[in-house]
Amino acid sequence: MKVFAGFTLGLFLIGLASFTMIQKKKIIFFGDSITQAGVNPGGYIVRIGELATKENLAAQYDFIGAGIGGNKVYDLYLRLEDDVLSKKPDIVVIYVGVNDVWHKRSYGTGTDPDKFEKFYNALIKKMQAQNIKIILCTPAAIGERTDFSNELDGDLNNYSTIIRNIASKNGLPLVDLRKAFLDYNTQYNADNKESGILTTDRVHLNEKGNQLVADEMWKTIKSLSGR
Amino acid sequence: MKVFAGFTLGLFLIGLASFTMIQKKKIIFFGDSITQAGVNPGGYIVRIGELATKENLAAQYDFIGAGIGGNKVYDLYLRLEDDVLSKKPDIVVIYVGVNDVWHKRSYGTGTDPDKFEKFYNALIKKMQAQNIKIILCTPAAIGERTDFSNELDGDLNNYSTIIRNIASKNGLPLVDLRKAFLDYNTQYNADNKESGILTTDRVHLNEKGNQLVADEMWKTIKSLSGR
Amino acid sequence: MKVFAGFTLGLFLIGLASFTMIQKKKIIFFGDSITQAGVNPGGYIVRIGELATKENLAAQYDFIGAGIGGNKVYDLYLRLEDDVLSKKPDIVVIYVGVNDVWHKRSYGTGTDPDKFEKFYNALIKKMQAQNIKIILCTPAAIGERTDFSNELDGDLNNYSTIIRNIASKNGLPLVDLRKAFLDYNTQYNADNKESGILTTDRVHLNEKGNQLVADEMWKTIKSLSGR
Amino acid sequence: MKVFAGFTLGLFLIGLASFTMIQKKKIIFFGDSITQAGVNPGGYIVRIGELATKENLAAQYDFIGAGIGGNKVYDLYLRLEDDVLSKKPDIVVIYVGVNDVWHKRSYGTGTDPDKFEKFYNALIKKMQAQNIKIILCTPAAIGERTDFSNELDGDLNNYSTIIRNIASKNGLPLVDLRKAFLDYNTQYNADNKESGILTTDRVHLNEKGNQLVADEMWKTIKSLSGR
């Protein structure tokens, strides 16, 4: 009997372990080339993993990069089913907007602000229908000058405001990278440089940029997953 | 007995009539402002209805306009479920491309050719999954000059070629409006005018333009529905 | 003797009058549609005239509008000889830059920043060769939002910085309209409106805008002409 | 006496030589990066020199390249005095237009067609005032596809038409490179390639392109200089 009981207990413990594994949170980072580079050594997603490890929380998360270079909000919408919904994540971090603004000038193929908002809302609606928790991010920078003389600052601020409003209307957590980058540059970019502070090329993240993004996102991910 | 038999026959005929009504083809015209105007008096969709009436085929078709001004291929994709799939059409005529090219210049928000193709294919895939028959159209014109000196001719030809290739790869019927408009203008626009032949303003259709589009589409709709 | 003396005095007075007339300063306002509208009733050039009248200085100035809608810096250069140099002005107020930035987006025909600077310097060089005094102005606004979310704020700030640097390198007086408009809007545009504070349509001046420009320019014109 | 006579003859011969030197025609090629590369080994200006040598006409010409990368029509106007008028050429070949069209899309800083015409006419007027003979050229290509599906074909055709009209209105010789390139490609670009036939990269000339341009220009230069 005891043996049997012990065996029962053993099964129960195994069951508990499985249960914990089922509770592991799957986090998908959904974005453009910045996110695509996030899974490279030193990338922001790798750094989030390191932060989790430091805090002994690594076992509780799967961090999955789903970034593709050149993506705009409607590209995310096109591959939402394949790259996000079908993977059944718990949390999705949407980090998009740079190309929607940038490609207006470089290729004539940016995204109108009203359509940016429409597709963004469509992303949210489809994810929420599947009970996915969503974290929104503002696009950090196209140029790091602090005097608002980066060519696309006006438009980037406009699209950031659109995202902030979506977050606030839907009660969704926001990682305001645009603000975080401006604050950091205001403090550390006294020479009003175009790049080299948090980016390598005005847009893509250097070490410090990746770390800043990782820090900001990690705080929000933890708070959203109740840890 | 005869009466009864007659009555039986009568019921049978009514049944036959109902059966025919069930077979009525629902055709959705899916596009931009040109299609939005197609349901106005004199519009190309209204004219297709008139062609059907002349040939005593009106009872066999429901013609439904689903055009929204300013739409590009990805806007069609965004509202595909609501405006097309949920309505269970038999045939969908996709008529898009002008804004994908035009908005590059006018707003910086056109569509890259590779993404144009990707979204176009996604539209087709989703409709075919629902056994919808599809008719493709090339964008007719942005300017009617016949010497290829309309500012956006090169790009419009490029996107028309993309659509022709999609049609050919998928074995889908094509209404080559771009070619039809060029042919017509070559014959009737000796003065190399920018507009006024088939369009009012280089893009939107005048009476003759609406009739030409109606004629071309009607031929293909009939052949596709086996009439 | 008295008659003779009186006659002499008369001549002397006539001489004095002529002398004053020779000293009358000719001021040319050289710019785009904003300056073209400046000579209309309520326009900023008319208002500068009114300011001069109030201070009993009207007789000392000829204020001449030389604004043409859609002009960019190179358009000014093209018509410099005909519209400025040949008229032998004492002072020229250069007020240009909005279209150099704006037309990038609206027509794809703005001006590269390095060429903006090159043509601007060429204007200055040719005028200085004729001993004309020059007043520079920064472009006031394309949109009046105060949070730097007007689409073209970044670029407009960049071109304003170029002009400020040209002024400083050449020791030329600057009317910093960009700064003046931002300051005014920060105070009076609490609702972050796009237009209606100093402009009618984000660019062109309303009554208050015309008065602000007149006030700012008048101060500099007086100081430059030693009054 | 003999010595003196000999001396006289010597002087006379020197005089004859001087006379020949004065008659040497100075030809300036005024343009953009295509012309800048024209003085490199294998470049079109070098090849024109070779053609002159072959026909024993080299001693009669000075061929001078005055091309600067990225130049548009108004850049030519800005440096007209320094790079052309001050050098007192006999003939100037104006070869411009590619960047006026191309930069609309790539940088948002192309040239409006009406201003293109205005600056082009201003170039001509200033050169003619100095009795310089002028040869006009149409811009050859931005892409070599023969089915008018190169993105900028429409606009390039439009600007070519503007140049053809200027030539015809002013009775000036035209080297219609646009037509020559299309004709050549129609014959030799059966695969509808974007580049590699006459250009290396859709715009800049390969060996065959440089030779074609040299051949076409040389014919016109000879006929204009009466040889």
mmCIF file of C-alpha atoms in Angstrom, chain B residues 104-105 145 147-155 157-158 161, chain D residues 104-105 145 147-155 157-158 161:
data_model
loop_
_atom_site.group_PDB
_atom_site.id
_atom_site.type_symbol
_atom_site.label_atom_id
_atom_site.label_comp_id
_atom_site.label_asym_id
_atom_site.label_seq_id
_atom_site.Cartn_x
_atom_site.Cartn_y
_atom_site.Cartn_z
ATOM 1 C CA LYS B 104 4.162 56.895 -53.828
ATOM 2 C CA ARG B 105 4.360 60.306 -55.430
ATOM 3 C CA ARG B 145 -1.112 60.174 -72.996
ATOM 4 C CA ASP B 147 3.513 58.216 -75.801
ATOM 5 C CA PHE B 148 4.321 56.804 -72.366
ATOM 6 C CA SER B 149 5.062 60.228 -70.977
ATOM 7 C CA ASN B 150 2.480 60.099 -68.184
ATOM 8 C CA GLU B 151 4.608 60.493 -65.085
ATOM 9 C CA LEU B 152 3.732 57.133 -63.557
ATOM 10 C CA ASP B 153 3.445 55.030 -66.726
ATOM 11 C CA GLY B 154 6.590 53.054 -66.024
ATOM 12 C CA ASP B 155 5.517 52.022 -62.571
ATOM 13 C CA ASN B 157 3.192 49.100 -66.397
ATOM 14 C CA ASN B 158 5.376 47.310 -63.875
ATOM 15 C CA THR B 161 2.942 43.040 -65.377
ATOM 16 C CA LYS D 104 12.054 62.797 -56.925
ATOM 17 C CA ARG D 105 11.779 59.207 -55.893
ATOM 18 C CA ARG D 145 13.615 47.615 -70.061
ATOM 19 C CA ASP D 147 8.391 47.634 -72.477
ATOM 20 C CA PHE D 148 8.179 50.992 -70.677
ATOM 21 C CA SER D 149 7.990 49.330 -67.293
ATOM 22 C CA ASN D 150 11.070 51.031 -65.834
ATOM 23 C CA GLU D 151 9.633 52.872 -62.865
ATOM 24 C CA LEU D 152 10.544 56.359 -64.074
ATOM 25 C CA ASP D 153 10.050 55.910 -67.815
ATOM 26 C CA GLY D 154 6.955 58.092 -67.935
ATOM 27 C CA ASP D 155 8.612 61.023 -66.265
ATOM 28 C CA ASN D 157 9.898 60.625 -71.429
ATOM 29 C CA ASN D 158 8.142 63.767 -70.284
ATOM 30 C CA THR D 161 9.889 65.882 -74.621
#
